[in-house]
Coordinates of C-alpha atoms and ligand atoms in Angstrom, one line a residue:
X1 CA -80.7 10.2 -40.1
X2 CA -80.1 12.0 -37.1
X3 CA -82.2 14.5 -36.1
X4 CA -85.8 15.0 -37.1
X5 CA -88.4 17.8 -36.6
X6 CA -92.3 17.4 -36.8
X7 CA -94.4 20.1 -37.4
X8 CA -98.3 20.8 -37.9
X9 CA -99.1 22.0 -41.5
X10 CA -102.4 23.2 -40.6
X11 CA -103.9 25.3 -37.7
X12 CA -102.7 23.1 -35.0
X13 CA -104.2 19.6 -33.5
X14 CA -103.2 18.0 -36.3
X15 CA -102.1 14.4 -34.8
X16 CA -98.3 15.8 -33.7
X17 CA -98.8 13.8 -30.4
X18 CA -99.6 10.7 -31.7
X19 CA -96.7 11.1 -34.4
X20 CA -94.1 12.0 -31.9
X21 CA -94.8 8.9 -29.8
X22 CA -94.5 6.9 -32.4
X23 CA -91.0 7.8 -33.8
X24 CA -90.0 8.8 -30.0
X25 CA -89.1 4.6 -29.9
X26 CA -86.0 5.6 -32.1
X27 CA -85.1 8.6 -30.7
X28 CA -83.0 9.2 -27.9
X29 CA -84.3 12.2 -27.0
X30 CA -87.2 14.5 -28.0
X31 CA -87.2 18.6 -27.5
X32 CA -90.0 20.7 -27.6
X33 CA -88.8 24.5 -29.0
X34 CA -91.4 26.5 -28.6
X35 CA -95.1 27.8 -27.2
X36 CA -96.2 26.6 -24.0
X37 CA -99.4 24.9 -22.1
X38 CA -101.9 26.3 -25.3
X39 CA -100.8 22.9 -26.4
X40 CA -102.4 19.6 -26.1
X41 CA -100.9 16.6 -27.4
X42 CA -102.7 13.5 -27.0
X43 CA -101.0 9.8 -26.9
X44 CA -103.3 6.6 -27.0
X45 CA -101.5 3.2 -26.3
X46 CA -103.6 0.5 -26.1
X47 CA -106.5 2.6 -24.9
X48 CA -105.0 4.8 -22.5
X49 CA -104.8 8.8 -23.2
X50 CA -102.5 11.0 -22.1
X51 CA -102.4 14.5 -22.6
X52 CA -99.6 16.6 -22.9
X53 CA -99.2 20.6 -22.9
X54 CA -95.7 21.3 -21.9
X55 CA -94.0 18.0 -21.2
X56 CA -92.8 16.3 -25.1
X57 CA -94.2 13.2 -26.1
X58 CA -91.6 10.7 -25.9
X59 CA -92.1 10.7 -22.1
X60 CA -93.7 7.1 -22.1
X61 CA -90.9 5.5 -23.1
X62 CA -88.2 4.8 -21.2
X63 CA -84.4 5.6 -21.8
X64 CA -85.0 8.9 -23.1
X65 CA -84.3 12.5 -22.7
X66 CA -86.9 15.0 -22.9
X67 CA -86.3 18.7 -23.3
X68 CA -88.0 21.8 -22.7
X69 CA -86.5 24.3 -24.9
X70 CA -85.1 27.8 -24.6
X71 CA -87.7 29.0 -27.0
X72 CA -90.6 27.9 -24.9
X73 CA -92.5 29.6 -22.1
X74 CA -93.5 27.7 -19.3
X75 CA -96.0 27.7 -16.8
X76 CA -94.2 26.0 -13.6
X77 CA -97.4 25.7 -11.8
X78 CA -98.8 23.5 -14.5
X79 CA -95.4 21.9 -15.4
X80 CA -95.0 20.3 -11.8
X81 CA -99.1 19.5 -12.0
X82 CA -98.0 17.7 -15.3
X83 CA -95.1 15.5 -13.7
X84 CA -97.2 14.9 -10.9
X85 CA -100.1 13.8 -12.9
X86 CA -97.3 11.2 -15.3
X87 CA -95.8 10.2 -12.2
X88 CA -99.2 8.8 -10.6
X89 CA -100.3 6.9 -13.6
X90 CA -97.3 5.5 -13.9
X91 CA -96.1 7.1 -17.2
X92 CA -93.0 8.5 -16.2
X93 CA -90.4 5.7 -16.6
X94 CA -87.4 5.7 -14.6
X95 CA -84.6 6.3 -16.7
X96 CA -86.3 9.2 -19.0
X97 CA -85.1 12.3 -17.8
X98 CA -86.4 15.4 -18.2
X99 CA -84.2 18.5 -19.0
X100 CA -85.6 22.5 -18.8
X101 CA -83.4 24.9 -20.6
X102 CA -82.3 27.5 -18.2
X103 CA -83.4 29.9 -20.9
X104 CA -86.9 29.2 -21.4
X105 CA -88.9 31.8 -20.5
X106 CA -91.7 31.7 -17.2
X107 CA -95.3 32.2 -17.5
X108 CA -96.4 34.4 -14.7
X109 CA -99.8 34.9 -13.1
X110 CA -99.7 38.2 -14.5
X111 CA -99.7 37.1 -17.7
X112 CA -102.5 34.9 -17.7
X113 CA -104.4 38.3 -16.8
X114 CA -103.7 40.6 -19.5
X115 CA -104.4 37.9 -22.0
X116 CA -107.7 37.3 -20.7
X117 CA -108.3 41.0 -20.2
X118 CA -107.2 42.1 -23.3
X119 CA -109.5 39.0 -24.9
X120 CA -112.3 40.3 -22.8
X121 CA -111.4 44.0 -24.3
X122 CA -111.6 42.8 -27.5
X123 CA -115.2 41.6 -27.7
X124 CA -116.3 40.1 -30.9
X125 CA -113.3 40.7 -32.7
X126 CA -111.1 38.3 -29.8
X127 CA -108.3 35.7 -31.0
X128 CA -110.0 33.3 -28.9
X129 CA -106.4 32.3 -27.3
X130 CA -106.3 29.8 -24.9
X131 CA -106.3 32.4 -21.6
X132 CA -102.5 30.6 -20.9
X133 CA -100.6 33.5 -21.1
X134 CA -98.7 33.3 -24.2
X135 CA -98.7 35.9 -25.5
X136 CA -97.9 38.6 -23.0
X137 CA -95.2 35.8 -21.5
X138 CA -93.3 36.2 -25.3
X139 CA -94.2 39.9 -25.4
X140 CA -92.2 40.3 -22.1
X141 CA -89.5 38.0 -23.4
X142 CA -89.3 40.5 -26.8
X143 CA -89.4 43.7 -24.6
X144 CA -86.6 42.3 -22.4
X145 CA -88.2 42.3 -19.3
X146 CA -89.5 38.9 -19.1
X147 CA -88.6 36.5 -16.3
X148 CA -86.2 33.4 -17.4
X149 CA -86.4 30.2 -15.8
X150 CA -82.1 30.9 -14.5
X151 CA -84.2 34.1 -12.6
X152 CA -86.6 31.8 -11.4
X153 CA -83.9 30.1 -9.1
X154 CA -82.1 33.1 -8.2
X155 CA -84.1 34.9 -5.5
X156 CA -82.4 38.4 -5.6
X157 CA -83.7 38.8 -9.6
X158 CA -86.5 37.2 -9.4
X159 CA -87.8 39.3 -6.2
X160 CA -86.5 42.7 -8.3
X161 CA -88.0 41.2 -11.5
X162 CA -91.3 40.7 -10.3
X163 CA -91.4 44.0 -8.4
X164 CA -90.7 45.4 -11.8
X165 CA -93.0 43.6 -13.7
X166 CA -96.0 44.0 -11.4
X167 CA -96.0 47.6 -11.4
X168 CA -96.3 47.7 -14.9
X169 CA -99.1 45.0 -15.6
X170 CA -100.7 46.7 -12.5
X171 CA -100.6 50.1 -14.6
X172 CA -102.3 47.9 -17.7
X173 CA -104.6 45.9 -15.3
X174 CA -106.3 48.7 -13.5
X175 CA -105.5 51.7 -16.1
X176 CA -106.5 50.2 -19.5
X177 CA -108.5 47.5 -18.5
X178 CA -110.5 48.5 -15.5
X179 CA -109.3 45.2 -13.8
X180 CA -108.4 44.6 -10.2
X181 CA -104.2 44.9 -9.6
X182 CA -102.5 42.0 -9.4
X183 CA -100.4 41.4 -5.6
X184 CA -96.7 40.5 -5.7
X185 CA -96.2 39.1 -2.1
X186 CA -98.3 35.8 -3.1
X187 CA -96.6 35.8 -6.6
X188 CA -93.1 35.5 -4.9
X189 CA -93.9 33.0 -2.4
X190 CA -95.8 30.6 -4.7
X191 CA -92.8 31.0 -7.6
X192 CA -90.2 30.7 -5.2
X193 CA -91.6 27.2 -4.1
X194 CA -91.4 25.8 -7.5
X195 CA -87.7 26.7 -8.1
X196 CA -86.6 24.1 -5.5
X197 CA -88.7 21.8 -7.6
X198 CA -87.8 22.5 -10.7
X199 CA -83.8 23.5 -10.2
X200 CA -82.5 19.6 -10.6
X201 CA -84.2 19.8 -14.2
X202 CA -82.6 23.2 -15.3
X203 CA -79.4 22.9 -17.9
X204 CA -78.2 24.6 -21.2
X205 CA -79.8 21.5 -23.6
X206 CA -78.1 23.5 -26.6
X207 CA -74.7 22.1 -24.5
X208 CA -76.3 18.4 -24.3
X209 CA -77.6 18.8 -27.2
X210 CA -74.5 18.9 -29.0
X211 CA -72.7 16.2 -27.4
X212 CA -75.8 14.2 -28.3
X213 CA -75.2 15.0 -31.7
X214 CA -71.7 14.4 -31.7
X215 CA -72.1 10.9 -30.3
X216 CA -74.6 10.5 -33.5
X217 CA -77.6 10.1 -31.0
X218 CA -80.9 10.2 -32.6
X219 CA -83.2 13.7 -31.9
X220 CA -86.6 14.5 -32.2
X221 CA -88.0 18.0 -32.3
X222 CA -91.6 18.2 -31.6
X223 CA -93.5 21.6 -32.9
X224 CA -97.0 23.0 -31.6
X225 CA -99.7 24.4 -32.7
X226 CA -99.5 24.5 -36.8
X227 CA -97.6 26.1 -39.4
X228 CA -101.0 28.9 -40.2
X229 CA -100.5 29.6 -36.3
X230 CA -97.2 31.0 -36.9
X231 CA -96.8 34.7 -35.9
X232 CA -95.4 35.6 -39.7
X233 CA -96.2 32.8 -41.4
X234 CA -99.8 32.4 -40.0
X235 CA -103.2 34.2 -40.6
X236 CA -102.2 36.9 -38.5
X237 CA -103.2 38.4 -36.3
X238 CA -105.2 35.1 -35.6
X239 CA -101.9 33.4 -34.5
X240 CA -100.1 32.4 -31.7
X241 CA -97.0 34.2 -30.4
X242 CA -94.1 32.5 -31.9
X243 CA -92.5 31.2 -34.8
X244 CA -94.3 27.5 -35.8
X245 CA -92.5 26.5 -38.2
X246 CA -89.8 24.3 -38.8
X247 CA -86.8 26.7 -38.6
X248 CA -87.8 27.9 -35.4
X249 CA -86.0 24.6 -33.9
X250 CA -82.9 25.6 -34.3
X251 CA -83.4 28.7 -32.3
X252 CA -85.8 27.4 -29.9
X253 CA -83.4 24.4 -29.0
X254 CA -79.9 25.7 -29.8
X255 CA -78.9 23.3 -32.9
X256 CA -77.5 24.7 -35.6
X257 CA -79.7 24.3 -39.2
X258 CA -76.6 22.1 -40.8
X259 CA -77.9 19.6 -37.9
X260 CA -81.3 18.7 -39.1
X261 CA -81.7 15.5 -41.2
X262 CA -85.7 15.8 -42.3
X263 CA -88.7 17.5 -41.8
X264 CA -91.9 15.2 -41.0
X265 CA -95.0 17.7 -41.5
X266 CA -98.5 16.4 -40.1
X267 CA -101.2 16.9 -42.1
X268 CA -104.3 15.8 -40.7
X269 CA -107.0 14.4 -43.7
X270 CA -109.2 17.4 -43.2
X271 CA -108.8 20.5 -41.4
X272 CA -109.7 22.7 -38.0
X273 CA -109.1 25.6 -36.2
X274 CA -109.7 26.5 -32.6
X275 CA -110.3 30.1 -31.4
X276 CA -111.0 33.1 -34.4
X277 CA -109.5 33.8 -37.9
X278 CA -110.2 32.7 -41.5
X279 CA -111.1 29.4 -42.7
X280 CA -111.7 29.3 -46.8
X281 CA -112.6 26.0 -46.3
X282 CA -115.0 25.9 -43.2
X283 CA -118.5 23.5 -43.2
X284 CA -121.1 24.8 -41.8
X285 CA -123.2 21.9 -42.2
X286 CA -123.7 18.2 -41.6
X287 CA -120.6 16.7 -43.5
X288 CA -118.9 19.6 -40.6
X289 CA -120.7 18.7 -37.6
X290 CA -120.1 15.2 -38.5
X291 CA -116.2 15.6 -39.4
X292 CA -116.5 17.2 -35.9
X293 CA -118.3 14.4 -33.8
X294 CA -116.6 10.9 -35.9
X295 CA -113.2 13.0 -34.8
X296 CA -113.9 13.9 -31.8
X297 CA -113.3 17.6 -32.6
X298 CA -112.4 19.2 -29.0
X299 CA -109.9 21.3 -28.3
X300 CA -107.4 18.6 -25.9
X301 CA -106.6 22.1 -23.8
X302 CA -109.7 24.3 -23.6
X303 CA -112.2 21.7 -24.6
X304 CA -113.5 23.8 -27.1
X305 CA -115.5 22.9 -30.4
X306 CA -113.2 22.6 -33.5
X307 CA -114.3 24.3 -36.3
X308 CA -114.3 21.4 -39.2
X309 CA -113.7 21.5 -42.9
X310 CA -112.3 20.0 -45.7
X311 CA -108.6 19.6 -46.8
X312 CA -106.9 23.0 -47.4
X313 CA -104.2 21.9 -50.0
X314 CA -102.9 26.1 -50.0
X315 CA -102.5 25.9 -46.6
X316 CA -100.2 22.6 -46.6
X317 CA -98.1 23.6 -49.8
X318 CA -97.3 26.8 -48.1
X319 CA -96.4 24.9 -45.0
X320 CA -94.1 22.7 -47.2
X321 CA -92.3 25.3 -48.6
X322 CA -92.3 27.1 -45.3
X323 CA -90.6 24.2 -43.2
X324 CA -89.3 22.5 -45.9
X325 CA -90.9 19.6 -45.2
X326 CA -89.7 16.3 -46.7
X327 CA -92.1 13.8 -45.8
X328 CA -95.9 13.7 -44.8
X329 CA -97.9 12.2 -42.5
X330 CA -101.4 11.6 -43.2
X331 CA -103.5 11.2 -40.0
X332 CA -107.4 10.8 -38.9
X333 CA -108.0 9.2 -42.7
X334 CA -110.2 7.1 -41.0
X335 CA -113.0 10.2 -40.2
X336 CA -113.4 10.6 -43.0
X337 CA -114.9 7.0 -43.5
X338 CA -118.9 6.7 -44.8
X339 CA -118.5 10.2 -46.5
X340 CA -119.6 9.8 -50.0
X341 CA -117.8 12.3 -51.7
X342 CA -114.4 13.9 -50.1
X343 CA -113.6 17.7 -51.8
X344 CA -109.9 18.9 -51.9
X345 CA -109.2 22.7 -51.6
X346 CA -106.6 23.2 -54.6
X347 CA -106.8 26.9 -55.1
X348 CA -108.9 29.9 -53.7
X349 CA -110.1 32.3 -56.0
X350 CA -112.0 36.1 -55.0
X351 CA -114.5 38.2 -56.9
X352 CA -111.7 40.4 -57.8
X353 CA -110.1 37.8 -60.0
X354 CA -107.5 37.0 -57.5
X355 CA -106.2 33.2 -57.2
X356 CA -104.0 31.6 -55.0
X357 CA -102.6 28.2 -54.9
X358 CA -99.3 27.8 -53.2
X359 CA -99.4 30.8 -50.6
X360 CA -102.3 32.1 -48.9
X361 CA -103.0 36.2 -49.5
X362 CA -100.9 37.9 -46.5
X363 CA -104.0 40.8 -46.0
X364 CA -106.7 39.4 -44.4
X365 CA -109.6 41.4 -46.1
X366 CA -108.3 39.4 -49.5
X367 CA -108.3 36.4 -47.1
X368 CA -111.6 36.5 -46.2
X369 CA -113.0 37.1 -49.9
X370 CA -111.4 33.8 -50.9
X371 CA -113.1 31.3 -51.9
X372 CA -112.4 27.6 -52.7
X373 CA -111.8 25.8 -55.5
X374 CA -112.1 22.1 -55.1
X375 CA -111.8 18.9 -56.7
X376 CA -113.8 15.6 -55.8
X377 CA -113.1 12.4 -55.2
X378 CA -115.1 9.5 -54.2
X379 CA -115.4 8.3 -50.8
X380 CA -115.1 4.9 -49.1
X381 CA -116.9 3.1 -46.7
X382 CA -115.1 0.0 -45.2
X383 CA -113.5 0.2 -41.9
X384 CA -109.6 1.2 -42.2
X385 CA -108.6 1.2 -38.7
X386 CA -107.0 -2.1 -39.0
X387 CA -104.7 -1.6 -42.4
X388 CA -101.0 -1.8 -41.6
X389 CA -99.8 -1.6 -45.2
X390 CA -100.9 1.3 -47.8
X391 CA -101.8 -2.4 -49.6
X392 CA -104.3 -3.2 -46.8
X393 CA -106.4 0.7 -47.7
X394 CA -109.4 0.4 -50.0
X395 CA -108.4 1.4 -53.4
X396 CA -110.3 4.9 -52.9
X397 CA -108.7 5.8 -49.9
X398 CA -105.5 5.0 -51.9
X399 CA -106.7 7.3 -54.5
X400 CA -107.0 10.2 -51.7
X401 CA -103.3 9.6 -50.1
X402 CA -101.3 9.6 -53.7
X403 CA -103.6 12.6 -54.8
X404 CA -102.4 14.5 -51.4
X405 CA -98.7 13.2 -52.2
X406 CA -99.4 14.6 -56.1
X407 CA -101.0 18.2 -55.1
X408 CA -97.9 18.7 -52.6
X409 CA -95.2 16.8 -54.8
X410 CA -93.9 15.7 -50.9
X411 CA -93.5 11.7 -50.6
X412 CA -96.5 10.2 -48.4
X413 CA -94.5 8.1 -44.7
X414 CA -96.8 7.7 -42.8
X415 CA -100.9 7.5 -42.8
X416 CA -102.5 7.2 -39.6
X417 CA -106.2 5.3 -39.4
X418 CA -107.3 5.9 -35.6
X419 CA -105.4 7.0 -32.4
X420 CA -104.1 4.2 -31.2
X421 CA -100.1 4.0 -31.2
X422 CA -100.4 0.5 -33.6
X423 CA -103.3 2.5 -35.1
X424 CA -100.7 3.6 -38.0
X425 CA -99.1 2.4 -41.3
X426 CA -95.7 3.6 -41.6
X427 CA -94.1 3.6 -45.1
X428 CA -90.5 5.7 -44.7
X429 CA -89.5 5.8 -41.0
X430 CA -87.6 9.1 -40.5
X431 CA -85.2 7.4 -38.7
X432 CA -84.1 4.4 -40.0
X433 CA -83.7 5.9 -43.9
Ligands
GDP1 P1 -101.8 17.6 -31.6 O1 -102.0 18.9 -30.9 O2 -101.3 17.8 -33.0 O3 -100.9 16.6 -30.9 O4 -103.2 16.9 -31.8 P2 -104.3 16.7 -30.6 O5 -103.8 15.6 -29.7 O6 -104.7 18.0 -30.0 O7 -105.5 16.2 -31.5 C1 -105.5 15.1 -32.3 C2 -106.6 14.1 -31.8 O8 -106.9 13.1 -32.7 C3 -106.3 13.4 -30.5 O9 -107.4 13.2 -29.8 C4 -105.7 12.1 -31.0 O10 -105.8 11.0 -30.1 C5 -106.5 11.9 -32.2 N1 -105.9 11.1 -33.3 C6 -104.6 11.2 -33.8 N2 -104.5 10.5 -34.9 C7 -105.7 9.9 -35.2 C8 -106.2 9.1 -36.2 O11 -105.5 8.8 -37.1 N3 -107.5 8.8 -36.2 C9 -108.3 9.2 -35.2 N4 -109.6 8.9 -35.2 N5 -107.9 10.0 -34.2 C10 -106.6 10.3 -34.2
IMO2 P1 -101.4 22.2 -30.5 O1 -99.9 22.1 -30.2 C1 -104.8 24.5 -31.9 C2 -104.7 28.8 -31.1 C3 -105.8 29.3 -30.1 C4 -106.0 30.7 -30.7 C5 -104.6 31.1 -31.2 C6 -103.8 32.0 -30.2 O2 -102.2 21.3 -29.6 O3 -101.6 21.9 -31.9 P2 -102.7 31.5 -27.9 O4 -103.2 30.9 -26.5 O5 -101.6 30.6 -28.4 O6 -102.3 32.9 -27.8 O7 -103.9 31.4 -28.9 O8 -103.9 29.9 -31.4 N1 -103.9 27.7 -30.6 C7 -104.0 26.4 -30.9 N2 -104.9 25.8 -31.7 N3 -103.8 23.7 -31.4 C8 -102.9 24.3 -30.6 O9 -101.8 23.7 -30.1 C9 -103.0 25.7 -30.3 N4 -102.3 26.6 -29.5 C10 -102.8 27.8 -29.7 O10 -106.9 28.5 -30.1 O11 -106.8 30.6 -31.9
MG3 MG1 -103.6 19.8 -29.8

């Protein structure tokens, strides 16, 4: 198998990092294909972290190729902070390249404004996005105004695009908003200085990409955020600003659908969600808080609380149909460790009579009278970190990984029991099928 594309099933921070990493060993090169620094994808190998938000994970390896792809939008301030920040701890071998696709688009400063104005607008009904930008960078991008990373090292269109650009956000800024305008003069200078950095990255990857696939090379496509983020598929408007799921590779990388092998979909053992939006099945007590403190619930890019709960099996089968998803991977099992008994969301169910099991309810005032229906299981208590075989898991927490692979009829290949790289049992490698 050839090419492979991992995506969260839940609302984001599902494990995608750690995943990534791991298969990155086989692949020859990894893409990311869309959203931008909202992401934070953490890699542990033998006790160090690394975050990521724009660069993929398969940097740490060396011999690689690592693309940023057309359907992302990039902050260059805080990509060259991220290479700088590899480069000094020594994670960014010397043979793994790193490829931008002259079509991504840019984040501009301006952007990071109106999303935090238009938060702060919002008051208690806000997103609660990340402040990065996103969504007014993809907004430009859909209006046809937004600024490409090929205008970003042409000086003539960037200086005219920017003129452009900050007259209008200047209008929303100080008109709509109340806010202070926004000057061009420092915008140019400072973006001008990163296209000299940035231009020996810049190519068409759809171009490479292809060759790479005619030479049978192996590719990895690495998804953020989480299927429920998507902006249709998601619990909109609580979403980010682009397409999550699965398809959205092909488009955001250039790759034809006819290329794509398999579909790996993360799906963490419980679930969370940063920022506003519904959660059916939410705790809001101690089993949450300490879901939330065993897993180290923070956000890896605002540092925010994650909201905690139990296992949303709606929101996974809908991600499996969604991204037709061929294999799972189970990850952060071992939180779950000490509870006594585990609940499974199979269904919701309203006061109206209304049930749902394989899709969740598109209007969110049906979402948010849903309520769950579980089933129990019983818990375990030894340690689990150390299994490397489904074999080596007690036989309850085998009981909880074949029920998951029943309720989504999708084959279990990989379970991962801490964050560790060798933390991880893999049962199918994508890969080498
Ligand atoms: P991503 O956005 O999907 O890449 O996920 P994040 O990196 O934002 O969040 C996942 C967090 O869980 C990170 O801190 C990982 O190091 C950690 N993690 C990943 N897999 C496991 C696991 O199996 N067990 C534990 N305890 N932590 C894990
Ligand atoms: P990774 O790739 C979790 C959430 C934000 C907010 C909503 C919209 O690490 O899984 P945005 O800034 O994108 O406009 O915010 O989406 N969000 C994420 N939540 N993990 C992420 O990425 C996220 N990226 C965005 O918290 O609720
Ligand atoms: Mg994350």
């Amino acid at each position: 198998m050839s090419s492979v594309i991992v995506v969260g099933t839940q609302w984001g921070d599902e494990g995608k990092g750690k995943i990534v990493d791991l298969y990155a060993e086989d692949a020859d090169a990894v893409v990311r294909f869309q959203g931008g620094n909202n992401a934070g994808h953490t890699i542990v190998v033998q006790g160090k972290q690394t975050i990521l938000h724009l660069i993929p994970s398969g940097i740490l390896h060396n011999y690689k190729t690592c693309m940023l792809g057309n359907g992302m939008v990039i902050d260059p301030r805080v990509l060259i902070e991220e290479i700088d920040y590899l480069k000094k701890e020594n994670a960014f071998p010397p043979n793994t390249k790193l490829v931008i696709s002259d079509k991504a688009h840019v984040i501009m400063p301006y952007h990071r404004r109106v999303d935090a104005a238009r938060e702060a607008a919002k008051g208690a009904g806000k997103i609660g996005t990340t402040q990065r930008g996103i969504g007014p960078a993809y907004e430009d991008k859909v209006s046809r105004v937004g600024i490409r990373i090929c205008d970003l090292l042409d000086s003539e269109v960037l200086t005219e695009k920017i003129k452009r650009n900050v007259e209008e956000k200047n209008f929303y800024l100080t008109k709509l908003y109340g806010e202070q305008p926004i000057d061009e003069k420092p915008i140019l200078d400072e973006y001008m200085g990163y296209a000299d950095v940035l231009r020996p990255h810049v190519a068409d990857i759809s171009l490479l990409l292809d060759v790479a696939i005619r030479q049978k090379k192996k590719i990895l496509f690495e998804g953020a955020q989480g299927c429920h983020l998507d902006v249709d598929y998601g619990t909109y408007p609580f979403v980010t600003s682009s397409n999550t799921v699965a398809g959205n590779a092909c488009c955001g990388a250039g790759v034809g659908p006819t290329k794509i092998d398999s579909v790996v979909g993360i799906v963490k053992a419980y679930t969370t969600r940063v920022g506003s939006g519904p959660f059916v099945t939410e705790l809001n007590d101690e089993i949450g808080q300490r879901i939330q403190s065993v897993g180290q619930e923070f956000g890896a890019t605002t540092g925010r609380k994650r909201r905690c709960g139990w296992l949303d099996m709606v929101l996974v089968r809908q991600s499996v149909r969604v991204s037709g998803i061929t294999g799972m991977a189970i990850t952060k099992l071992d939180v779950l460790t000490g509870i006594d008994k585990l609940k499974i969301c199979v269904g919701y169910r309203t006061d109206k009579g209304e049930e749902f099991t394989k899709s969740v309810p598109a209007d969110l005032k049906v979402f948010e009278r849903c309520q769950p229906v579980y089933m129990e299981l019983d818990g375990w208590t030894e340690d689990i970190n150390t299994a490397k075989r489904l074999e080596d898991l007690p036989r309850n927490t085998r009981r909880y990984v074949d029920t998951l692979e029943n309720l989504c009829g999708v084959k279990v290949v990989l379970v991962s029991v801490g964050a560790d790289r060798n933390e991880t049992i893999v049962t199918e490698n994508p890969f080498r099928r």
